[in-house]
XYZ file of C-alpha atoms in Angstrom:
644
model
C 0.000 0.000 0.000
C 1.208 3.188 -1.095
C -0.068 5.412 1.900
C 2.345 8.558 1.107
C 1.223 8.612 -2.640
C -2.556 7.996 -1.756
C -2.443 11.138 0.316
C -1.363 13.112 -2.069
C -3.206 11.993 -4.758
C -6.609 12.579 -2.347
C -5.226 16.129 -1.441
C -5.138 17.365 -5.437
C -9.352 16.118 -5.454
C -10.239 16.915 -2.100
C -9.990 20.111 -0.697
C -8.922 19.529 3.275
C -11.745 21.594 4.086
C -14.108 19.253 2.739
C -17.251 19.319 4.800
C -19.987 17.151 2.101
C -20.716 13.555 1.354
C -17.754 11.768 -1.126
C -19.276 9.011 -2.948
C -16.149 6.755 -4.010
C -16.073 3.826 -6.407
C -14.371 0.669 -4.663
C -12.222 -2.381 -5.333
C -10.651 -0.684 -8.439
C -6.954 0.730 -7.763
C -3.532 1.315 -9.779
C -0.217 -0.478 -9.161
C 3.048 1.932 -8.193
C 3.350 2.801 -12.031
C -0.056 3.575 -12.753
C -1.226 0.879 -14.455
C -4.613 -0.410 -13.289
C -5.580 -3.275 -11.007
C -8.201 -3.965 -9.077
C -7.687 -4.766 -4.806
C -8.974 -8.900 -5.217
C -11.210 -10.590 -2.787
C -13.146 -8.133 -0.275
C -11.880 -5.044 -2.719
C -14.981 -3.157 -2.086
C -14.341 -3.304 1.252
C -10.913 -2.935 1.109
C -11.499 0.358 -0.139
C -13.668 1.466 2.470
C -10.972 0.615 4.974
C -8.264 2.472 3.230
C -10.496 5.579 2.577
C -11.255 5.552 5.862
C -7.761 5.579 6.856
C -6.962 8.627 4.401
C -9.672 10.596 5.130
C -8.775 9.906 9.360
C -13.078 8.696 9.565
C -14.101 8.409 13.351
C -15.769 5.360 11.796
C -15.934 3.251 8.922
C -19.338 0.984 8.082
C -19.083 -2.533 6.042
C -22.595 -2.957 4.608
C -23.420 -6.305 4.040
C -26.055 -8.780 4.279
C -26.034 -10.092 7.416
C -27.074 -8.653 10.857
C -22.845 -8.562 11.882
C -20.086 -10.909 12.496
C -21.707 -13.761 14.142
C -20.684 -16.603 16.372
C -20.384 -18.959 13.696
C -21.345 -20.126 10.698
C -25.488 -19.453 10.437
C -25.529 -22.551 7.796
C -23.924 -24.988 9.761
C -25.024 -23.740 13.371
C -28.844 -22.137 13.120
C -28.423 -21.554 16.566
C -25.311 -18.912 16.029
C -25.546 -15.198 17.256
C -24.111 -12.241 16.761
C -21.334 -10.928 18.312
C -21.939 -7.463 19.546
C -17.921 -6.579 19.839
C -14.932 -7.514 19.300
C -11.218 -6.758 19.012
C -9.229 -6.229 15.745
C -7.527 -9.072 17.153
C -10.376 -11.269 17.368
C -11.863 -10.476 14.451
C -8.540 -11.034 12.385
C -8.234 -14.868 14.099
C -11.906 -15.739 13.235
C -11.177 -14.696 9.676
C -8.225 -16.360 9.293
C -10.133 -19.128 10.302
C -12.521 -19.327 8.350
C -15.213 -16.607 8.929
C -16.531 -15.349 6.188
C -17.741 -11.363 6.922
C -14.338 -9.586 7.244
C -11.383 -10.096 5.334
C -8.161 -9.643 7.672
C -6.316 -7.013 4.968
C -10.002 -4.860 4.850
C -9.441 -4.630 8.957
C -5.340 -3.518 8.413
C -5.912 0.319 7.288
C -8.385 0.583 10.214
C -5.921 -0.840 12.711
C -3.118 1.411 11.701
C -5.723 4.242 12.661
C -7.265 2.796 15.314
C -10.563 3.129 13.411
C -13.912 1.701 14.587
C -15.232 -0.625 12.108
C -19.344 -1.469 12.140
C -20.384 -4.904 10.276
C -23.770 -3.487 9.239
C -27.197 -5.352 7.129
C -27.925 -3.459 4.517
C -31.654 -5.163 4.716
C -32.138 -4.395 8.071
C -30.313 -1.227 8.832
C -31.995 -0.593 12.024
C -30.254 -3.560 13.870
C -26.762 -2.253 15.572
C -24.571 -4.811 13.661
C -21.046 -6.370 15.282
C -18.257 -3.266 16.318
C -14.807 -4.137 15.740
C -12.112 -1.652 17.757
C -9.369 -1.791 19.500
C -11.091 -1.745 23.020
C -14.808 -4.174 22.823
C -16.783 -3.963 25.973
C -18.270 -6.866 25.113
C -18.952 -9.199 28.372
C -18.612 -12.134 25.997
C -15.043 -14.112 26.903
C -15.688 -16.178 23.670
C -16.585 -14.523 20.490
C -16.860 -17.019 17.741
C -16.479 -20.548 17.127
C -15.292 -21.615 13.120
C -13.407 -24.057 11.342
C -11.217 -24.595 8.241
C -11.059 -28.197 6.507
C -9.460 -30.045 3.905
C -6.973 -30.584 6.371
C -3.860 -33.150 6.210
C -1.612 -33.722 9.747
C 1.640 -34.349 9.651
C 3.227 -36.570 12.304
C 6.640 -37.004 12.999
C 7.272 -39.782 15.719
C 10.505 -40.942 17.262
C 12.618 -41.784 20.079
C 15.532 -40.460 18.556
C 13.950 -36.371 18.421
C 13.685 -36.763 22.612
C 16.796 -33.874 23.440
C 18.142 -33.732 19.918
C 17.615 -30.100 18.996
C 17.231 -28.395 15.660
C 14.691 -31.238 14.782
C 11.819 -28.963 14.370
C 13.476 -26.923 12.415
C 14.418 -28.810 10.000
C 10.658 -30.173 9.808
C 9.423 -26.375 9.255
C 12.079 -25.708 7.138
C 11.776 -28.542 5.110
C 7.657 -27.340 4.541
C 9.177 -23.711 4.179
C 11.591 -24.549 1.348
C 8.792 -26.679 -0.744
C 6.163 -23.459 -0.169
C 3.916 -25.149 1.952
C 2.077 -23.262 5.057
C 1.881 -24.336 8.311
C -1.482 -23.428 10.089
C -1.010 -25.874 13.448
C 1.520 -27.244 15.780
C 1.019 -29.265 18.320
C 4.395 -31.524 20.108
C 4.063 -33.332 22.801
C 6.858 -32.204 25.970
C 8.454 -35.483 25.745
C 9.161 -34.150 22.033
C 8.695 -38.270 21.238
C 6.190 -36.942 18.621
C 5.621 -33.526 16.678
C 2.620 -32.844 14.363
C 1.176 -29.592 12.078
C -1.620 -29.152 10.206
C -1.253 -28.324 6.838
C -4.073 -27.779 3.396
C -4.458 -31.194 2.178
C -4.111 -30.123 -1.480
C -0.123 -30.036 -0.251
C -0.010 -33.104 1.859
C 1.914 -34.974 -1.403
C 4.378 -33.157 -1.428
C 4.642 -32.322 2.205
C 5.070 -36.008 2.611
C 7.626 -36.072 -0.024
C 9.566 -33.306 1.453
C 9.552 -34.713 4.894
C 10.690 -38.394 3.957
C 13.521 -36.653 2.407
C 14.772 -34.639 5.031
C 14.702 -37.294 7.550
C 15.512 -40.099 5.196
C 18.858 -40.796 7.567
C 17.230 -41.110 10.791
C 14.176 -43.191 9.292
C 16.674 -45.831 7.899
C 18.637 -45.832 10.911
C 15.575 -46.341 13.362
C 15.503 -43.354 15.128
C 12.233 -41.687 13.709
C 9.740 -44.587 13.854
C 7.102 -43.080 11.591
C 6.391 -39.836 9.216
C 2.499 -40.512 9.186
C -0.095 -38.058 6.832
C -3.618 -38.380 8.360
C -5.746 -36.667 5.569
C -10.079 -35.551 5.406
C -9.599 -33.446 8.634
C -10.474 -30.411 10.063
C -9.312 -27.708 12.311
C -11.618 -26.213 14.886
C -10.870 -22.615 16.624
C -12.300 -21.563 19.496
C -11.396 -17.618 19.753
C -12.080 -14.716 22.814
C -9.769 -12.663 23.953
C -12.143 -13.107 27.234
C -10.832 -16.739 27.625
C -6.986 -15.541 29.015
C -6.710 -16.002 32.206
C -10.822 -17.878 32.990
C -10.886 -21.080 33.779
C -13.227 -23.409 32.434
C -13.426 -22.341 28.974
C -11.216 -25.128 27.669
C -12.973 -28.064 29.975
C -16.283 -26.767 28.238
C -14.505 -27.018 24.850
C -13.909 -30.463 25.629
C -16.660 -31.691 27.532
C -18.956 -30.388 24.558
C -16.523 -32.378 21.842
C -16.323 -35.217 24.418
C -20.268 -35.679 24.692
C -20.848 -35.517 20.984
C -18.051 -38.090 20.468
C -16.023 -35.918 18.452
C -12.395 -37.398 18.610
C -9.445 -34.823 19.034
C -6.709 -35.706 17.214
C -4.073 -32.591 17.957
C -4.809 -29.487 20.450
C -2.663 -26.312 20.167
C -3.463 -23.003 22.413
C -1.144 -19.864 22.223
C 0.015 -17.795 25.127
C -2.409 -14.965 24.329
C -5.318 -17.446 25.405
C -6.741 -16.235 22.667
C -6.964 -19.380 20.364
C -7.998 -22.813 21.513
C -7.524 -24.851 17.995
C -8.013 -28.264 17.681
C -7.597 -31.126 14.808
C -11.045 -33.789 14.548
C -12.093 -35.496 11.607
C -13.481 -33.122 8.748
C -16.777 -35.570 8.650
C -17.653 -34.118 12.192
C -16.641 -30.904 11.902
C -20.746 -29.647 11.718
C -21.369 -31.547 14.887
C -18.175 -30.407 16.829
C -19.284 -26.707 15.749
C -22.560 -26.589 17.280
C -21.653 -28.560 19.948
C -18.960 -26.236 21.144
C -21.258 -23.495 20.197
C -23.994 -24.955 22.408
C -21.624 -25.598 25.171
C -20.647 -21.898 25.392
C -23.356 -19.920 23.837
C -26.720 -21.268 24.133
C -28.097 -22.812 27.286
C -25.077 -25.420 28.736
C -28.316 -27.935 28.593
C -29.384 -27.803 25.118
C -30.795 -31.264 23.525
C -31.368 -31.351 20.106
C -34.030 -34.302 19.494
C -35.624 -36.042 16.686
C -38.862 -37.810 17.505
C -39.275 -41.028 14.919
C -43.423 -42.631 14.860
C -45.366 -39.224 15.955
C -48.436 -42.081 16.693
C -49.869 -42.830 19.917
C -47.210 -42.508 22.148
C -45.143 -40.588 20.030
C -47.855 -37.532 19.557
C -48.505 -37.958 23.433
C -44.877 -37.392 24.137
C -44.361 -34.028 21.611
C -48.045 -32.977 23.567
C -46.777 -33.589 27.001
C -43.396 -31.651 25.783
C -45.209 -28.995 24.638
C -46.628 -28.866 28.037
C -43.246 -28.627 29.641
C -40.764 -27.372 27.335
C -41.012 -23.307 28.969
C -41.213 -24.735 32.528
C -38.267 -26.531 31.907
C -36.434 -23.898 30.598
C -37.466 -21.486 33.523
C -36.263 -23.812 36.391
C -33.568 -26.189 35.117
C -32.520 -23.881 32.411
C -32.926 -26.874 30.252
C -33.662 -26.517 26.274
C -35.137 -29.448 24.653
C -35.166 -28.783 21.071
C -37.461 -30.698 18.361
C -35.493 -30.900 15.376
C -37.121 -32.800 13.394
C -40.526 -35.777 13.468
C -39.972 -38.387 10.964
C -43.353 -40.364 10.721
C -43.626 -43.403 8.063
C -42.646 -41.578 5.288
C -42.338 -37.953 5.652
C -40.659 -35.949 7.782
C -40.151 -32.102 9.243
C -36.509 -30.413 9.976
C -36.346 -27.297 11.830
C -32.532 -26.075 12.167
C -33.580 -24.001 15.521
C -36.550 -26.156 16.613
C -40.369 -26.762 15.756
C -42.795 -24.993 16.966
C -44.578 -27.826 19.722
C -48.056 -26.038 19.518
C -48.056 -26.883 15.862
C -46.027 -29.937 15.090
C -49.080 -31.617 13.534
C -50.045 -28.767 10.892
C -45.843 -28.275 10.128
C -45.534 -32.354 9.761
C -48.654 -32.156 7.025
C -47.868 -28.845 5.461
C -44.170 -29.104 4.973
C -43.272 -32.745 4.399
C -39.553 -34.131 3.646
C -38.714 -37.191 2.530
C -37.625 -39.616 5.315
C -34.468 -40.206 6.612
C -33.716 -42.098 9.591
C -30.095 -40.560 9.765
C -31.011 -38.221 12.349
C -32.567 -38.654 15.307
C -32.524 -40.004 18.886
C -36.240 -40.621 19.857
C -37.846 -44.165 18.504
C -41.738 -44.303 19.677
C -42.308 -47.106 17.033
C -42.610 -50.922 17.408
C -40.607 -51.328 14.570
C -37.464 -53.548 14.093
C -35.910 -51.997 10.759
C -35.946 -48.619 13.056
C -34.264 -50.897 15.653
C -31.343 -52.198 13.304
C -30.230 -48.430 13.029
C -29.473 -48.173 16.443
C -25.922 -48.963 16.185
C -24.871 -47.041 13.918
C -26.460 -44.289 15.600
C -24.178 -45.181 18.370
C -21.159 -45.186 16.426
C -22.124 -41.515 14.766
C -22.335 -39.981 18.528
C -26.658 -39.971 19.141
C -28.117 -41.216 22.156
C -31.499 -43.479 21.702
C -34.118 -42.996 23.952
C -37.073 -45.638 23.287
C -39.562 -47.780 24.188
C -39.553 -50.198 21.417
C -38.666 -53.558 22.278
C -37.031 -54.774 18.942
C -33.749 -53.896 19.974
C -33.046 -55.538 23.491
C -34.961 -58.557 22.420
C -33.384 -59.080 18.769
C -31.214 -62.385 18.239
C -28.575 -62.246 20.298
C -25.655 -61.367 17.980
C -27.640 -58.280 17.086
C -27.674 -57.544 20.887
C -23.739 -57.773 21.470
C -23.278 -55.660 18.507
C -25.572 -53.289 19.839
C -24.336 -53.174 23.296
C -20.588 -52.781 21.977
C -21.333 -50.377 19.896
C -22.881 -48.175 22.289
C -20.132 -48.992 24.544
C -17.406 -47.745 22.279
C -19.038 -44.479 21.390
C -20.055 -43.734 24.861
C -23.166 -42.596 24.065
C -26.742 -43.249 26.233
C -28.819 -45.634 25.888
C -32.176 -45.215 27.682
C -35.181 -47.784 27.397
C -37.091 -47.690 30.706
C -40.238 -47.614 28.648
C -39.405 -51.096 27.393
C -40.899 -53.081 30.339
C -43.786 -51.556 31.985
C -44.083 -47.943 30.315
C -43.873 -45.752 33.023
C -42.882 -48.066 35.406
C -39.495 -48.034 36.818
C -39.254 -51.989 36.191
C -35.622 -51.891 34.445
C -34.203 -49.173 36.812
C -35.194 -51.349 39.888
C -33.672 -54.164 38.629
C -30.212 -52.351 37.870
C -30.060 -51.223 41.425
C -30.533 -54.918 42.931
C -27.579 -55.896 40.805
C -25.377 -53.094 41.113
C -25.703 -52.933 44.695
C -25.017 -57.044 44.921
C -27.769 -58.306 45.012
C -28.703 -61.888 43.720
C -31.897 -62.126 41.506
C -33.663 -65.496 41.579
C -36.778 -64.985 39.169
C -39.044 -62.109 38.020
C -42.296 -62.937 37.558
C -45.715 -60.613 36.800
C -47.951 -59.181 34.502
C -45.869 -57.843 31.964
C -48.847 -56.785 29.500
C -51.127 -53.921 30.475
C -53.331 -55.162 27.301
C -53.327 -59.016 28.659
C -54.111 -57.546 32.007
C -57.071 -54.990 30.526
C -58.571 -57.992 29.262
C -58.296 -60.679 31.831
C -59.782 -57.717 34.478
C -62.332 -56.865 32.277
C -63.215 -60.368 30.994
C -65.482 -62.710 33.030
C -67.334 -64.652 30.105
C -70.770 -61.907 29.923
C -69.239 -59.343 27.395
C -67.614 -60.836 24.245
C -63.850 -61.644 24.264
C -63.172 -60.462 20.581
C -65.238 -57.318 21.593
C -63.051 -56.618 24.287
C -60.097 -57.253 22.289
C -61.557 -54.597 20.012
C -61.847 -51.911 22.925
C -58.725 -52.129 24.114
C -57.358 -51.455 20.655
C -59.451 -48.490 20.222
C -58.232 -46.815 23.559
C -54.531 -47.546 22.734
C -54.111 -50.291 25.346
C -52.589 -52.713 22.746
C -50.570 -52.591 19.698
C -51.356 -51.967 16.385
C -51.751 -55.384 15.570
C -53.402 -56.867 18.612
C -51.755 -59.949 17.804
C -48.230 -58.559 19.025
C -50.089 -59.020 22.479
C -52.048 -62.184 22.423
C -49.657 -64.012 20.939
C -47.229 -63.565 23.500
C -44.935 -62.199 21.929
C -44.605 -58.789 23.265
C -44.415 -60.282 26.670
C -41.727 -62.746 25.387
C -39.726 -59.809 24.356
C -39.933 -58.084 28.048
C -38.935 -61.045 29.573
C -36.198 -61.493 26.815
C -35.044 -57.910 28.012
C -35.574 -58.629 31.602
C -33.647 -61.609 31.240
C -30.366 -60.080 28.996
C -30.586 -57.437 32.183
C -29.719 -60.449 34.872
C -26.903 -61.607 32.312
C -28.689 -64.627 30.968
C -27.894 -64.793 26.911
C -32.017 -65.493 26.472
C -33.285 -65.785 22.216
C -36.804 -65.893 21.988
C -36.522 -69.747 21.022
C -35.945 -70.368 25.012
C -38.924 -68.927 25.949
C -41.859 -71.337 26.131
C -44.895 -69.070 24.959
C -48.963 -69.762 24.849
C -50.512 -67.756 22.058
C -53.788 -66.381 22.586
C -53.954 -66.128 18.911
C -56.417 -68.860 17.080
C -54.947 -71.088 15.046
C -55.256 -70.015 11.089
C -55.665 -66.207 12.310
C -51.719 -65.699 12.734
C -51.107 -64.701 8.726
C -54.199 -62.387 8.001
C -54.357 -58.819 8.365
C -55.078 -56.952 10.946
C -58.192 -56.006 10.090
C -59.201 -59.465 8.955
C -58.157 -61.040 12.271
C -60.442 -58.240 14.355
C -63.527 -59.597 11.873
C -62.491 -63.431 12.365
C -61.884 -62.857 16.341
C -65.404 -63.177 17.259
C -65.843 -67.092 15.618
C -63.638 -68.226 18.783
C -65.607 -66.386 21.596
C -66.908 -69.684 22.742
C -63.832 -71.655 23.322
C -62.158 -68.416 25.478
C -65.841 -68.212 27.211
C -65.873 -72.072 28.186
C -62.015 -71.690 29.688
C -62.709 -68.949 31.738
C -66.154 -70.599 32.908
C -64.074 -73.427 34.044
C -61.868 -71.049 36.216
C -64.528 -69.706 37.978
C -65.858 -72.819 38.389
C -62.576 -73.918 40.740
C -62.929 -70.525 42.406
C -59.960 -68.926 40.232
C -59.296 -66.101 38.204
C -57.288 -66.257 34.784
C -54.385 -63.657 33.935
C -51.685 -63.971 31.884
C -47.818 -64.072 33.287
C -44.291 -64.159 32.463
C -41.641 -65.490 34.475
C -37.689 -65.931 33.708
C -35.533 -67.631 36.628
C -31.682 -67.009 37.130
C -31.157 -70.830 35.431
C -32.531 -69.564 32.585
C -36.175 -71.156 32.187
C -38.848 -68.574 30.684
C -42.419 -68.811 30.102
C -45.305 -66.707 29.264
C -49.028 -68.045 29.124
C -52.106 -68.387 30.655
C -52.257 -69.239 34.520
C -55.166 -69.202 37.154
C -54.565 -67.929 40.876
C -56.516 -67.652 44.109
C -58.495 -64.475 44.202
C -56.391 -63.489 46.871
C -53.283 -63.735 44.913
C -51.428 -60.554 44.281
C -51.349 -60.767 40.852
C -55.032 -61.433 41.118
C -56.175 -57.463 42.360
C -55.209 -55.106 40.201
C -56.566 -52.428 38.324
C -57.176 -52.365 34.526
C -54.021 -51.809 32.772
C -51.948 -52.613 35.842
C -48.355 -54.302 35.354
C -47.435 -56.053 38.775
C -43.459 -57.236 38.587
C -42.606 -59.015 41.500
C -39.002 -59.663 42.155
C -37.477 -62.577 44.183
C -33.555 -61.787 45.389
C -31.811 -62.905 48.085
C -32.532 -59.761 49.649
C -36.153 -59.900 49.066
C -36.575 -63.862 49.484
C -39.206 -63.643 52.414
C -41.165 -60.648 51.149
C -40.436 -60.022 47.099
C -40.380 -56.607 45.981
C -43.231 -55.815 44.394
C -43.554 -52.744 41.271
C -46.904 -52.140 40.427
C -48.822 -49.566 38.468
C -50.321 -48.730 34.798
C -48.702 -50.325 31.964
C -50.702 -49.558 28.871
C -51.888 -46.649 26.822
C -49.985 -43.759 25.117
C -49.938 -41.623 27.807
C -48.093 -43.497 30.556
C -45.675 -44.551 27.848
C -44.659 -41.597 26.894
C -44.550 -40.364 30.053
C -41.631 -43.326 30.641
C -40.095 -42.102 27.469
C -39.727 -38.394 28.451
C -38.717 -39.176 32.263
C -35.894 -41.070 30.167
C -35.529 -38.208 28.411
C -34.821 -36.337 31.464
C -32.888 -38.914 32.767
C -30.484 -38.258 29.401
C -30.002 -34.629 30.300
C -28.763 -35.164 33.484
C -26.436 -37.624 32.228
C -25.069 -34.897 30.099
C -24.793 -32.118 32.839
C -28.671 -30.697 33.540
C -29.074 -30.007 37.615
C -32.780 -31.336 37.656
């Protein structure tokens, strides 16, 4: 920049006494000779800057189209805000990172000057915008959050670099003689290992380059390895609030840490000003807006995806609906709907859906589905299931009450359980067994507190036990049958319940949770089903139910007839033996006073040997199902950090 030239060649159009409006054409400019060039990327606003500078502005206005600099990128974080100040310092480190709204060489005349810069929307020019100066009062210790990929590391590993100096020179200068820039550095104090980040359009040749300069020590054995890790990305974290605070890198991460974001190098300078670190470029959109959650929104922000907005799954986005703003109020706890995928169609909302009106946004603004998203399952269905691991292994927690996982063939199971295992992600299916009930939680606390569990044995089926309450031979079975699926009480296919399968599968869970490797082929199961009925539809089976009223009437006639009552259990012993079927008990048995829907679990231990502990309660219909689902829910977000 030609600064002594420029002023004079403003003073011979510009009288210093100047006093109107200058209207200046941008970006256009001449080299030292006068030939004619234009000032590149950001030229219009380079111009501005360098006026400003000439003509000593008190300020100088970049009008753009967005409200300021913001927090971070708007298209990869909807949930990113803007900055209201920040230093020329700041703002130069976010741009060199990556942020788009301010070039670094637009900021440099301004700096010289000390000149306030305004980041201003040209569409809504009555919004204050982002000030950059040399003194922000901004209360804000971290300004923005960004990223750069296409990312390569290099790695140089060795016992031979421990106290052998001029080794890291010769790596730079190596990458200094071949042209190629160095952006990271990270080495580890035992110098065994030092690594940079570098653009991976020049990790070929930086490999190249490398191998060559340390081709002695690599045949001799004393660098082990010159490793190029390519497809990553570098995250920077930047505030010059963050010297001297602690905290701010624990939250950095804690927040990479829960979204299962791997770090692969970490490098903070002495200013404080810069926490950067190297992940893989795939995750760089979910490392960004975790960070950015972590430190700028609510520290208990959930983003959720609801899958099967049925039954249960409506009554759960109703009762959060219900909740969401006290939760918010008194835990300070966001749970954000990002999307309802129903059987084929779906809704995304980047910042959330409006709960009041997820019904009229699911029918009037319909995606095409994709189960690659979410962490809620309210449907019985196993191809939803089979997704869970992979879920795992991209960072989402499942919360569910479908039974098609934990009850799958085995093999399935271990793959399931590993998976989650390795990711460290939640897994939370309370809902499974008894709906609301806290059936599974119990029986983790026996065990983890050493405790031996003999056999569990109950009602397991708030349908089976709606129908054996209601039934005493006067009113239809099939009709019955029919109410029960009309209030919600069984499953879509009423089948799943009466054939004993659905109580198979809780027992199968229950089981798996005492450590016994049960498959549905060990568990010995009476179907309630009528032969020939097992293969129709639905529908057809509700119209064919009523041809085998007689036979159900004459069995429960005979009951009554030996002064007992007919309800339908599950057991599963520590030896492994499981059944589920038909049995008749004293009227005074426990199991044999209950209410409707009631699920009675009754657990023998050698704690409770004498007495069994008893769980008892309602274990059918949407809304007790959902509300296991969201107290797992809750459960989930205090995992991750909520105070509830």
């Amino acid at each position: 920049m030609q600064w002594s030239q420029s002023h004079a060649s403003l003073a011979e159009v510009v009288d210093p006494g100047f006093t109107g409006t200058l209207i200046i054409t941008g970006f256009i400019a001449s080299k030292a000779r006068g030939v004619q060039t234009t000032l590149g990327r950001n030229g219009s606003d380079f111009s501005a800057s360098i006026f400003g500078a000439l003509l000593d502005a008190r300020e100088i206005h970049i009008w753009t189209d967005v409200d300021g600099v913001l927090s971070a990128d708007p298209r990869r974080v909807p949930d990113a805000t803007v900055i209201d100040s920040l230093s020329y310092n700041e703002a130069m480190e976010l741009a060199y990172f990556g942020a788009k709204v301010i070039h670094p060489q637009t900021m440099a005349p301004a700096v010289g000057g000390a000149i306030p810069i305004w980041i201003r929307n040209t569409f809504a020019p009555q919004k204050q915008g982002t000030l950059i100066c040399a003194q922000p009062q901004s209360l804000l210790p971290v300004k923005g959050i960004t990223s750069i990929e296409h990312m390569a590391l290099v790695n140089l590993e060795g016992a031979g670099m421990i106290g052998v100096p001029g080794t890291a020179h010769r790596l730079f200068g190596a990458l200094r003689e071949e042209g190629i820039s160095v952006i990271l550095i990270s080495q580890g104090s035992s110098e065994h290992s030092i690594c940079c980040a570098i653009p991976q359009d020049q990790a070929a040749r930086a490999g190249a380059v490398v191998r060559a300069a340390f081709e002695r020590e690599l045949q001799e054995g004393q660098i082990q390895s010159i490793d190029m890790d390519l497809d990553l990305a570098i995250l920077a974290v930047v505030g010059d609030g963050m010297a001297g605070r602690p905290g701010i890198a624990a939250k950095v991460f804690n927040s990479l840490g829960s979204a299962s974001v791997n770090v692969r190098a970490i490098a903070q300078g002495a200013s404080e000003r810069n926490i950067s670190v190297v992940i893989e470029g795939r995750q760089a959109t979910r490392a960004l807006r975790a960070v950015h959650a972590g430190l700028y929104l609510s520290p208990h922000t959930l983003s959720i995806g609801v899958i099967g907005p049925g039954a249960v799954g409506g009554m759960l986005l109703d009762q959060l609906a219900s909740q969401s703003a006290r939760l918010r109020q008194e835990f300070n706890l966001d749970l954000r709907i990002r999307g309802i995928l129903a059987s084929s169609r779906m809704v995304l909302a980047p910042t959330g859906i409006d709960l009041a009106a997820w019904r009229t946004a699911l029918a009037e603004q319909p995606l095409a589905a994709d189960f690659g998203r979410f962490v809620i399952d309210c449907t019985a269905s196993e191809s939803v299931a089979r997704h869970y691991p992979d879920w795992f292994k991209r960072g989402i927690h499942v919360v569910t009450p479908n039974k098609k996982a934990n009850s799958a063939d085995w093999e399935f199971y271990q793959s399931l359980r590993e998976a989650r295992r390795l990711s460290r992600t939640h897994y939370l299916y309370e809902a499974t067994v008894g709906a609301g009930l806290p059936v599974i939680q119990t029986l983790r606390d026996l065990r983890e507190t050493g405790d031996d569990v003999m056999s569990i044995e109950g009602i397991f089926s708030g349908t089976l036990a709606y129908l054996f309450n209601v039934y005493d031979g006067r009113t239809a079975f099939s009709e019955i049958v029919r109410t029960a699926r009309q209030r919600g009480y069984t499953e879509p296919d009423p089948r799943d319940d009466l054939s004993g399968l659905d109580v198979a599968r809780k027992l199968i869970i229950l089981g798996r949770e005492m450590g016994l490797p049960l498959e549905m082929s060990d568990v010995k199961v009476e179907s309630l089903v009528p032969a020939g009925l097992e293969s129709a539809s639905a529908d057809e089976f509700m119209s064919e139910l009523p041809r085998h009223d007689e036979a159900m009437r004459a069995r429960i006639a005979a009951a009554h007839a030996r002064g007992k009552v007919m309800r339908y259990l599950g057991k599963v012993t520590a030896d492994g033996q499981a059944r589920v079927g038909v049995a008749e008990l004293d009227a005074q048995h426990a199991f044999a006073n209950i209410a409707l829907t009631d699920n009675v679990v009754r657990f023998a231990t050698r704690r409770y040997c004498d007495n069994p502990l008893i769980v008892q309660g309602p274990g059918a219909g949407p809304a007790v199902t959902a509300g296991g689902v969201f107290a797992d829910l809750l459960r989930l977000a205090a995992y991750l950090g909520a105070r509830l």
